[in-house]
Amino acid sequence: MKFRYSIIYPDKMFIERKNSPITGDEVLNIAKNYPWIEQFELSDKLNSNYPSLDFICIDSDRRYDPEIYSGEERSFRLQASWYENKKLEFTLYFGLPYRVKVLFGILGETEKYAVESIMGFSFEESLKYLEIFVNGNYKMIEEIYKNRY
């Protein structure tokens, strides 16, 4: 599968978008090697945006299940923040398209896009869920969000 990604830096006004396609392995390496602590400390010092990496699946043949979803892109964002005792924790955002019936289906269907978020993940858990996303197991990601609440 192919992805593109964006970086939100605490000391920059604009989001840096990386539009060159990358592989799933590259996604995981970027997330693992990103300087999360340094960027968060800078965020804390500047009282600005939390550091984030946003990955978007651009692989047209596996990015959606046509029975349920439209052809919109799926996304997964890792956003860092502090927890107790200056321990790094992450909020995970999962963006997915879905279809809804208009007036109980009488007027057909329309597409919507939802972004779900869950807070309180360790770095290791975040990487585990990112790997699930990269492998295209979107149903498992959706179940994680349903079961977390």
CSV table of N, CA and C in Angstrom, one decimal:
chain,number,residue,atom,x,y,z
A,1,MET,N,0.8,-1.2,0.0
A,1,MET,CA,0.0,0.0,0.0
A,1,MET,C,0.9,1.2,0.0
A,2,LYS,N,0.3,2.3,-0.5
A,2,LYS,CA,1.1,3.6,-0.6
A,2,LYS,C,0.4,4.6,0.3
A,3,PHE,N,1.2,5.5,0.8
A,3,PHE,CA,0.7,6.5,1.7
A,3,PHE,C,1.4,7.9,1.4
A,4,ARG,N,0.8,8.9,1.9
A,4,ARG,CA,1.4,10.2,1.9
A,4,ARG,C,1.2,10.7,3.3
A,5,TYR,N,2.0,11.8,3.7
A,5,TYR,CA,1.8,12.2,5.1
A,5,TYR,C,2.1,13.7,5.3
A,6,SER,N,1.7,14.2,6.4
A,6,SER,CA,1.8,15.6,6.8
A,6,SER,C,2.4,15.6,8.2
A,7,ILE,N,3.2,16.7,8.5
A,7,ILE,CA,3.8,16.9,9.8
A,7,ILE,C,3.3,18.2,10.3
A,8,ILE,N,2.9,18.2,11.6
A,8,ILE,CA,2.5,19.5,12.3
A,8,ILE,C,3.7,19.7,13.3
A,9,TYR,N,4.4,20.8,13.0
A,9,TYR,CA,5.5,21.2,13.9
A,9,TYR,C,5.0,22.2,14.9
A,10,PRO,N,5.5,22.2,16.1
A,10,PRO,CA,5.1,23.3,17.0
A,10,PRO,C,5.6,24.7,16.7
A,11,ASP,N,6.7,24.8,16.0
A,11,ASP,CA,7.3,26.1,15.7
A,11,ASP,C,7.0,26.6,14.3
A,12,LYS,N,6.2,25.9,13.6
A,12,LYS,CA,5.9,26.4,12.2
A,12,LYS,C,4.4,26.7,12.1
A,13,MET,N,4.1,27.7,11.3
A,13,MET,CA,2.7,28.1,11.2
A,13,MET,C,1.9,27.2,10.3
A,14,PHE,N,2.6,26.6,9.3
A,14,PHE,CA,1.9,25.8,8.3
A,14,PHE,C,2.2,24.3,8.4
A,15,ILE,N,1.3,23.5,8.0
A,15,ILE,CA,1.5,22.0,8.0
A,15,ILE,C,2.4,21.7,6.8
A,16,GLU,N,3.4,20.9,7.1
A,16,GLU,CA,4.3,20.4,6.0
A,16,GLU,C,3.7,19.1,5.4
A,17,ARG,N,3.4,19.2,4.1
A,17,ARG,CA,2.8,18.1,3.5
A,17,ARG,C,3.8,17.4,2.6
A,18,LYS,N,3.9,16.1,2.8
A,18,LYS,CA,4.9,15.2,2.0
A,18,LYS,C,4.0,14.4,1.0
A,19,ASN,N,3.9,14.8,-0.2
A,19,ASN,CA,3.0,14.2,-1.2
A,19,ASN,C,3.6,13.1,-2.0
A,20,SER,N,4.9,12.8,-1.9
A,20,SER,CA,5.5,11.7,-2.6
A,20,SER,C,5.1,10.4,-1.9
A,21,PRO,N,4.6,9.4,-2.7
A,21,PRO,CA,4.1,8.2,-2.1
A,21,PRO,C,5.3,7.5,-1.3
A,22,ILE,N,4.9,6.9,-0.2
A,22,ILE,CA,5.8,6.1,0.6
A,22,ILE,C,5.1,4.8,1.0
A,23,THR,N,5.9,3.8,1.3
A,23,THR,CA,5.4,2.5,1.7
A,23,THR,C,5.0,2.4,3.2
A,24,GLY,N,4.4,1.3,3.5
A,24,GLY,CA,4.0,1.1,4.9
A,24,GLY,C,5.2,1.0,5.8
A,25,ASP,N,6.3,0.4,5.4
A,25,ASP,CA,7.5,0.3,6.2
A,25,ASP,C,8.1,1.7,6.4
A,26,GLU,N,8.0,2.5,5.4
A,26,GLU,CA,8.5,3.9,5.6
A,26,GLU,C,7.6,4.6,6.6
A,27,VAL,N,6.3,4.4,6.6
A,27,VAL,CA,5.4,5.0,7.5
A,27,VAL,C,5.8,4.7,8.9
A,28,LEU,N,6.0,3.4,9.2
A,28,LEU,CA,6.4,2.9,10.5
A,28,LEU,C,7.8,3.5,10.9
A,29,ASN,N,8.7,3.6,10.0
A,29,ASN,CA,10.0,4.1,10.4
A,29,ASN,C,9.9,5.6,10.7
A,30,ILE,N,9.1,6.3,9.9
A,30,ILE,CA,9.0,7.8,10.2
A,30,ILE,C,8.4,8.0,11.6
A,31,ALA,N,7.4,7.2,11.9
A,31,ALA,CA,6.7,7.4,13.3
A,31,ALA,C,7.7,6.9,14.4
A,32,LYS,N,8.4,5.9,14.2
A,32,LYS,CA,9.3,5.4,15.2
A,32,LYS,C,10.5,6.3,15.5
A,33,ASN,N,11.0,7.0,14.4
A,33,ASN,CA,12.2,7.8,14.5
A,33,ASN,C,11.9,9.3,14.6
A,34,TYR,N,10.6,9.7,14.6
A,34,TYR,CA,10.3,11.1,14.8
A,34,TYR,C,10.7,11.5,16.2
A,35,PRO,N,11.3,12.7,16.3
A,35,PRO,CA,11.7,13.2,17.6
A,35,PRO,C,10.6,13.7,18.5
A,36,TRP,N,9.7,12.8,18.9
A,36,TRP,CA,8.5,13.2,19.7
A,36,TRP,C,8.8,14.0,20.9
A,37,ILE,N,9.7,13.6,21.7
A,37,ILE,CA,10.0,14.3,23.0
A,37,ILE,C,10.5,15.7,22.7
A,38,GLU,N,11.5,15.8,21.8
A,38,GLU,CA,12.0,17.1,21.6
A,38,GLU,C,11.0,18.1,21.0
A,39,GLN,N,10.2,17.5,20.1
A,39,GLN,CA,9.1,18.4,19.5
A,39,GLN,C,8.0,18.7,20.5
A,40,PHE,N,7.7,17.8,21.4
A,40,PHE,CA,6.7,18.2,22.4
A,40,PHE,C,7.3,19.2,23.4
A,41,GLU,N,8.5,19.0,23.8
A,41,GLU,CA,9.1,20.0,24.7
A,41,GLU,C,9.1,21.4,24.0
A,42,LEU,N,9.4,21.5,22.7
A,42,LEU,CA,9.3,22.7,22.0
A,42,LEU,C,7.9,23.3,22.0
A,43,SER,N,6.9,22.4,21.8
A,43,SER,CA,5.5,22.8,21.8
A,43,SER,C,5.1,23.3,23.2
A,44,ASP,N,5.6,22.7,24.2
A,44,ASP,CA,5.3,23.1,25.6
A,44,ASP,C,5.9,24.5,25.9
A,45,LYS,N,7.2,24.6,25.4
A,45,LYS,CA,7.9,25.9,25.6
A,45,LYS,C,7.2,27.1,24.9
A,46,LEU,N,6.8,26.8,23.6
A,46,LEU,CA,6.2,27.8,22.8
A,46,LEU,C,4.7,28.0,23.0
A,47,ASN,N,4.1,27.1,23.8
A,47,ASN,CA,2.7,27.0,24.0
A,47,ASN,C,1.9,27.0,22.7
A,48,SER,N,2.3,26.1,21.8
A,48,SER,CA,1.8,26.0,20.5
A,48,SER,C,1.2,24.6,20.2
A,49,ASN,N,1.1,24.3,18.9
A,49,ASN,CA,0.5,23.1,18.4
A,49,ASN,C,1.3,21.9,18.9
A,50,TYR,N,0.6,20.8,19.2
A,50,TYR,CA,1.2,19.6,19.6
A,50,TYR,C,1.8,18.9,18.4
A,51,PRO,N,2.9,18.3,18.5
A,51,PRO,CA,3.5,17.6,17.3
A,51,PRO,C,2.6,16.5,16.8
A,52,SER,N,2.4,16.3,15.5
A,52,SER,CA,1.6,15.3,15.0
A,52,SER,C,2.1,14.8,13.6
A,53,LEU,N,1.8,13.6,13.4
A,53,LEU,CA,2.1,13.0,12.1
A,53,LEU,C,0.7,12.4,11.6
A,54,ASP,N,0.4,12.8,10.3
A,54,ASP,CA,-0.9,12.3,9.8
A,54,ASP,C,-0.6,11.5,8.5
A,55,PHE,N,-1.0,10.3,8.5
A,55,PHE,CA,-0.7,9.4,7.4
A,55,PHE,C,-2.0,9.1,6.6
A,56,ILE,N,-2.0,9.2,5.3
A,56,ILE,CA,-3.2,9.0,4.5
A,56,ILE,C,-2.9,7.9,3.5
A,57,CYS,N,-3.8,6.9,3.4
A,57,CYS,CA,-3.7,5.8,2.5
A,57,CYS,C,-4.1,6.3,1.1
A,58,ILE,N,-3.3,6.2,0.1
A,58,ILE,CA,-3.6,6.6,-1.2
A,58,ILE,C,-3.7,5.5,-2.2
A,59,ASP,N,-3.7,4.3,-1.7
A,59,ASP,CA,-3.7,3.1,-2.5
A,59,ASP,C,-5.2,2.8,-2.9
A,60,SER,N,-5.4,3.0,-4.2
A,60,SER,CA,-6.8,3.0,-4.7
A,60,SER,C,-7.5,1.6,-4.6
A,61,ASP,N,-6.7,0.5,-4.7
A,61,ASP,CA,-7.4,-0.8,-4.8
A,61,ASP,C,-7.7,-1.4,-3.4
A,62,ARG,N,-7.1,-0.8,-2.3
A,62,ARG,CA,-7.3,-1.4,-1.0
A,62,ARG,C,-7.8,-0.4,0.1
A,63,ARG,N,-8.0,0.8,-0.3
A,63,ARG,CA,-8.3,1.8,0.7
A,63,ARG,C,-9.7,1.8,1.2
A,64,TYR,N,-10.6,1.1,0.5
A,64,TYR,CA,-12.0,1.0,1.0
A,64,TYR,C,-12.7,-0.3,0.7
A,65,ASP,N,-13.7,-0.5,1.4
A,65,ASP,CA,-14.5,-1.7,1.2
A,65,ASP,C,-15.8,-1.2,0.5
A,66,PRO,N,-16.0,-1.5,-0.8
A,66,PRO,CA,-17.1,-0.9,-1.6
A,66,PRO,C,-18.5,-1.2,-1.0
A,67,GLU,N,-18.5,-2.3,-0.2
A,67,GLU,CA,-19.8,-2.6,0.3
A,67,GLU,C,-20.3,-1.6,1.4
A,68,ILE,N,-19.3,-1.0,2.0
A,68,ILE,CA,-19.6,-0.1,3.1
A,68,ILE,C,-19.2,1.4,2.9
A,69,TYR,N,-18.0,1.6,2.3
A,69,TYR,CA,-17.4,2.9,2.2
A,69,TYR,C,-17.3,3.4,0.8
A,70,SER,N,-17.2,4.7,0.6
A,70,SER,CA,-16.9,5.3,-0.7
A,70,SER,C,-15.4,5.2,-0.9
A,71,GLY,N,-15.0,5.8,-2.0
A,71,GLY,CA,-13.6,5.7,-2.4
A,71,GLY,C,-12.7,6.8,-1.7
A,72,GLU,N,-13.2,7.4,-0.7
A,72,GLU,CA,-12.4,8.4,0.0
A,72,GLU,C,-11.2,7.8,0.7
A,73,GLU,N,-10.2,8.6,1.0
A,73,GLU,CA,-9.0,8.2,1.6
A,73,GLU,C,-9.2,8.0,3.1
A,74,ARG,N,-8.5,7.0,3.7
A,74,ARG,CA,-8.4,6.8,5.1
A,74,ARG,C,-7.2,7.4,5.7
A,75,SER,N,-7.3,7.9,6.9
A,75,SER,CA,-6.2,8.6,7.5
A,75,SER,C,-6.0,8.1,8.9
A,76,PHE,N,-4.8,8.3,9.4
A,76,PHE,CA,-4.4,7.9,10.8
A,76,PHE,C,-3.4,8.9,11.3
A,77,ARG,N,-3.8,9.6,12.4
A,77,ARG,CA,-2.9,10.6,13.0
A,77,ARG,C,-2.4,10.2,14.4
A,78,LEU,N,-1.2,10.5,14.6
A,78,LEU,CA,-0.6,10.3,16.0
A,78,LEU,C,-0.3,11.8,16.4
A,79,GLN,N,-0.8,12.1,17.6
A,79,GLN,CA,-0.6,13.4,18.2
A,79,GLN,C,-0.1,13.2,19.6
A,80,ALA,N,1.1,13.8,19.9
A,80,ALA,CA,1.7,13.6,21.2
A,80,ALA,C,1.2,14.7,22.2
A,81,SER,N,1.3,14.2,23.5
A,81,SER,CA,1.0,15.2,24.6
A,81,SER,C,1.6,14.6,25.9
A,82,TRP,N,1.7,15.4,26.9
A,82,TRP,CA,2.3,14.9,28.2
A,82,TRP,C,1.2,14.3,29.0
A,83,TYR,N,1.5,13.3,29.8
A,83,TYR,CA,0.6,12.8,30.8
A,83,TYR,C,1.3,13.0,32.1
A,84,GLU,N,0.9,12.3,33.1
A,84,GLU,CA,1.5,12.5,34.5
A,84,GLU,C,3.0,12.2,34.4
A,85,ASN,N,3.7,12.9,35.3
A,85,ASN,CA,5.2,12.7,35.4
A,85,ASN,C,5.9,12.9,34.1
A,86,LYS,N,5.4,13.8,33.2
A,86,LYS,CA,6.1,14.1,31.9
A,86,LYS,C,6.3,12.8,31.1
A,87,LYS,N,5.3,11.9,31.2
A,87,LYS,CA,5.3,10.7,30.3
A,87,LYS,C,4.6,11.0,29.0
A,88,LEU,N,5.2,10.7,27.9
A,88,LEU,CA,4.6,11.0,26.6
A,88,LEU,C,3.4,10.0,26.4
A,89,GLU,N,2.3,10.6,25.9
A,89,GLU,CA,1.1,9.8,25.6
A,89,GLU,C,0.6,10.3,24.2
A,90,PHE,N,-0.2,9.5,23.6
A,90,PHE,CA,-0.7,9.9,22.3
A,90,PHE,C,-2.2,9.8,22.2
A,91,THR,N,-2.7,10.7,21.3
A,91,THR,CA,-4.1,10.7,20.9
A,91,THR,C,-4.0,10.2,19.5
A,92,LEU,N,-4.9,9.2,19.2
A,92,LEU,CA,-4.9,8.6,17.8
A,92,LEU,C,-6.2,9.1,17.2
A,93,TYR,N,-6.1,9.5,15.9
A,93,TYR,CA,-7.2,9.9,15.1
A,93,TYR,C,-7.3,9.0,13.9
A,94,PHE,N,-8.5,8.5,13.6
A,94,PHE,CA,-8.7,7.6,12.5
A,94,PHE,C,-9.8,8.2,11.7
A,95,GLY,N,-9.5,8.6,10.4
A,95,GLY,CA,-10.5,9.2,9.5
A,95,GLY,C,-10.9,8.1,8.5
A,96,LEU,N,-12.3,8.0,8.4
A,96,LEU,CA,-12.8,7.1,7.4
A,96,LEU,C,-14.1,7.6,6.8
A,97,PRO,N,-14.3,7.3,5.5
A,97,PRO,CA,-15.5,7.7,4.9
A,97,PRO,C,-16.6,6.6,5.1
A,98,TYR,N,-17.8,7.0,5.1
A,98,TYR,CA,-18.9,6.0,5.2
A,98,TYR,C,-20.1,6.5,4.5
A,99,ARG,N,-21.0,5.7,4.2
A,99,ARG,CA,-22.2,6.0,3.5
A,99,ARG,C,-23.4,6.1,4.5
A,100,VAL,N,-24.3,7.0,4.2
A,100,VAL,CA,-25.5,7.1,5.0
A,100,VAL,C,-26.7,7.2,4.1
A,101,LYS,N,-27.8,6.6,4.6
A,101,LYS,CA,-29.0,6.6,3.8
A,101,LYS,C,-29.8,7.9,4.1
A,102,VAL,N,-30.2,8.6,3.0
A,102,VAL,CA,-31.0,9.8,3.1
A,102,VAL,C,-32.4,9.4,3.2
A,103,LEU,N,-33.1,9.9,4.2
A,103,LEU,CA,-34.5,9.6,4.5
A,103,LEU,C,-34.8,8.1,4.4
A,104,PHE,N,-34.1,7.3,5.2
A,104,PHE,CA,-34.2,5.9,5.3
A,104,PHE,C,-33.9,5.2,3.9
A,105,GLY,N,-33.2,5.8,3.1
A,105,GLY,CA,-32.8,5.2,1.8
A,105,GLY,C,-33.7,5.6,0.7
A,106,ILE,N,-34.8,6.3,1.0
A,106,ILE,CA,-35.7,6.6,-0.1
A,106,ILE,C,-35.1,7.6,-1.1
A,107,LEU,N,-34.2,8.5,-0.6
A,107,LEU,CA,-33.5,9.4,-1.5
A,107,LEU,C,-32.1,9.0,-1.8
A,108,GLY,N,-31.8,7.7,-1.6
A,108,GLY,CA,-30.5,7.1,-1.9
A,108,GLY,C,-29.5,7.3,-0.8
A,109,GLU,N,-28.3,7.4,-1.1
A,109,GLU,CA,-27.2,7.5,-0.1
A,109,GLU,C,-26.3,8.7,-0.4
A,110,THR,N,-25.7,9.1,0.6
A,110,THR,CA,-24.7,10.2,0.5
A,110,THR,C,-23.4,9.8,1.3
A,111,GLU,N,-22.4,10.5,1.0
A,111,GLU,CA,-21.1,10.1,1.6
A,111,GLU,C,-20.8,11.1,2.7
A,112,LYS,N,-20.3,10.6,3.8
A,112,LYS,CA,-19.8,11.5,4.9
A,112,LYS,C,-18.4,11.0,5.3
A,113,TYR,N,-17.7,11.9,6.0
A,113,TYR,CA,-16.4,11.5,6.4
A,113,TYR,C,-16.3,11.8,7.9
A,114,ALA,N,-15.9,10.8,8.7
A,114,ALA,CA,-15.8,10.9,10.1
A,114,ALA,C,-14.4,10.7,10.6
A,115,VAL,N,-14.1,11.5,11.6
A,115,VAL,CA,-12.8,11.4,12.3
A,115,VAL,C,-13.0,11.0,13.7
A,116,GLU,N,-12.5,9.9,14.1
A,116,GLU,CA,-12.7,9.4,15.5
A,116,GLU,C,-11.4,9.6,16.2
A,117,SER,N,-11.4,10.0,17.5
A,117,SER,CA,-10.2,10.1,18.3
A,117,SER,C,-10.3,9.4,19.6
A,118,ILE,N,-9.2,8.9,20.1
A,118,ILE,CA,-9.1,8.3,21.4
A,118,ILE,C,-7.7,8.8,22.0
A,119,MET,N,-7.8,9.1,23.3
A,119,MET,CA,-6.6,9.6,24.0
A,119,MET,C,-6.1,8.5,24.9
A,120,GLY,N,-4.8,8.7,25.3
A,120,GLY,CA,-4.3,7.9,26.3
A,120,GLY,C,-3.5,6.7,25.9
A,121,PHE,N,-2.8,6.7,24.8
A,121,PHE,CA,-2.1,5.6,24.3
A,121,PHE,C,-0.6,5.8,24.5
A,122,SER,N,0.1,4.7,24.9
A,122,SER,CA,1.6,4.8,25.0
A,122,SER,C,2.2,4.8,23.6
A,123,PHE,N,3.4,5.1,23.5
A,123,PHE,CA,4.1,5.1,22.2
A,123,PHE,C,4.1,3.8,21.5
A,124,GLU,N,4.3,2.7,22.3
A,124,GLU,CA,4.3,1.3,21.8
A,124,GLU,C,2.9,1.0,21.3
A,125,GLU,N,1.8,1.3,22.0
A,125,GLU,CA,0.5,1.0,21.6
A,125,GLU,C,0.2,1.8,20.3
A,126,SER,N,0.6,3.0,20.3
A,126,SER,CA,0.3,3.8,19.1
A,126,SER,C,1.0,3.2,17.8
A,127,LEU,N,2.2,2.8,18.0
A,127,LEU,CA,2.9,2.1,16.8
A,127,LEU,C,2.2,0.8,16.4
A,128,LYS,N,1.7,0.1,17.4
A,128,LYS,CA,0.9,-1.1,17.1
A,128,LYS,C,-0.3,-0.8,16.3
A,129,TYR,N,-1.1,0.2,16.7
A,129,TYR,CA,-2.3,0.6,15.9
A,129,TYR,C,-1.9,1.2,14.6
A,130,LEU,N,-0.8,1.9,14.5
A,130,LEU,CA,-0.4,2.4,13.2
A,130,LEU,C,0.0,1.3,12.3
A,131,GLU,N,0.6,0.3,12.8
A,131,GLU,CA,0.9,-0.9,11.9
A,131,GLU,C,-0.3,-1.6,11.4
A,132,ILE,N,-1.3,-1.7,12.3
A,132,ILE,CA,-2.6,-2.3,11.9
A,132,ILE,C,-3.2,-1.5,10.7
A,133,PHE,N,-3.2,-0.1,10.9
A,133,PHE,CA,-3.7,0.8,9.8
A,133,PHE,C,-2.9,0.6,8.5
A,134,VAL,N,-1.6,0.5,8.6
A,134,VAL,CA,-0.7,0.4,7.5
A,134,VAL,C,-0.9,-0.9,6.7
A,135,ASN,N,-1.3,-2.0,7.5
A,135,ASN,CA,-1.6,-3.3,6.9
A,135,ASN,C,-3.0,-3.4,6.3
A,136,GLY,N,-3.7,-2.3,6.4
A,136,GLY,CA,-5.1,-2.2,5.8
A,136,GLY,C,-6.2,-2.9,6.6
A,137,ASN,N,-5.9,-3.2,7.8
A,137,ASN,CA,-7.0,-3.9,8.7
A,137,ASN,C,-7.9,-2.8,9.3
A,138,TYR,N,-8.6,-2.1,8.5
A,138,TYR,CA,-9.5,-1.0,9.0
A,138,TYR,C,-10.6,-1.5,9.9
A,139,LYS,N,-11.1,-2.6,9.7
A,139,LYS,CA,-12.1,-3.2,10.6
A,139,LYS,C,-11.6,-3.3,12.0
A,140,MET,N,-10.4,-3.8,12.1
A,140,MET,CA,-9.8,-3.9,13.5
A,140,MET,C,-9.7,-2.5,14.1
A,141,ILE,N,-9.2,-1.5,13.4
A,141,ILE,CA,-9.1,-0.2,13.9
A,141,ILE,C,-10.5,0.3,14.4
A,142,GLU,N,-11.5,0.1,13.6
A,142,GLU,CA,-12.8,0.5,13.9
A,142,GLU,C,-13.3,-0.2,15.2
A,143,GLU,N,-13.0,-1.4,15.4
A,143,GLU,CA,-13.3,-2.2,16.6
A,143,GLU,C,-12.6,-1.6,17.8
A,144,ILE,N,-11.4,-1.2,17.6
A,144,ILE,CA,-10.6,-0.6,18.7
A,144,ILE,C,-11.4,0.6,19.2
A,145,TYR,N,-11.8,1.4,18.3
A,145,TYR,CA,-12.5,2.7,18.7
A,145,TYR,C,-13.8,2.3,19.4
A,146,LYS,N,-14.6,1.4,18.9
A,146,LYS,CA,-15.8,1.0,19.5
A,146,LYS,C,-15.6,0.4,20.9
A,147,ASN,N,-14.6,-0.4,21.0
A,147,ASN,CA,-14.4,-1.1,22.3
A,147,ASN,C,-13.7,-0.2,23.4
A,148,ARG,N,-13.1,0.9,22.9
A,148,ARG,CA,-12.4,1.8,23.9
A,148,ARG,C,-13.4,2.6,24.7
A,149,TYR,N,-14.5,2.8,24.2
A,149,TYR,CA,-15.5,3.6,25.0
A,149,TYR,C,-16.5,2.8,25.7
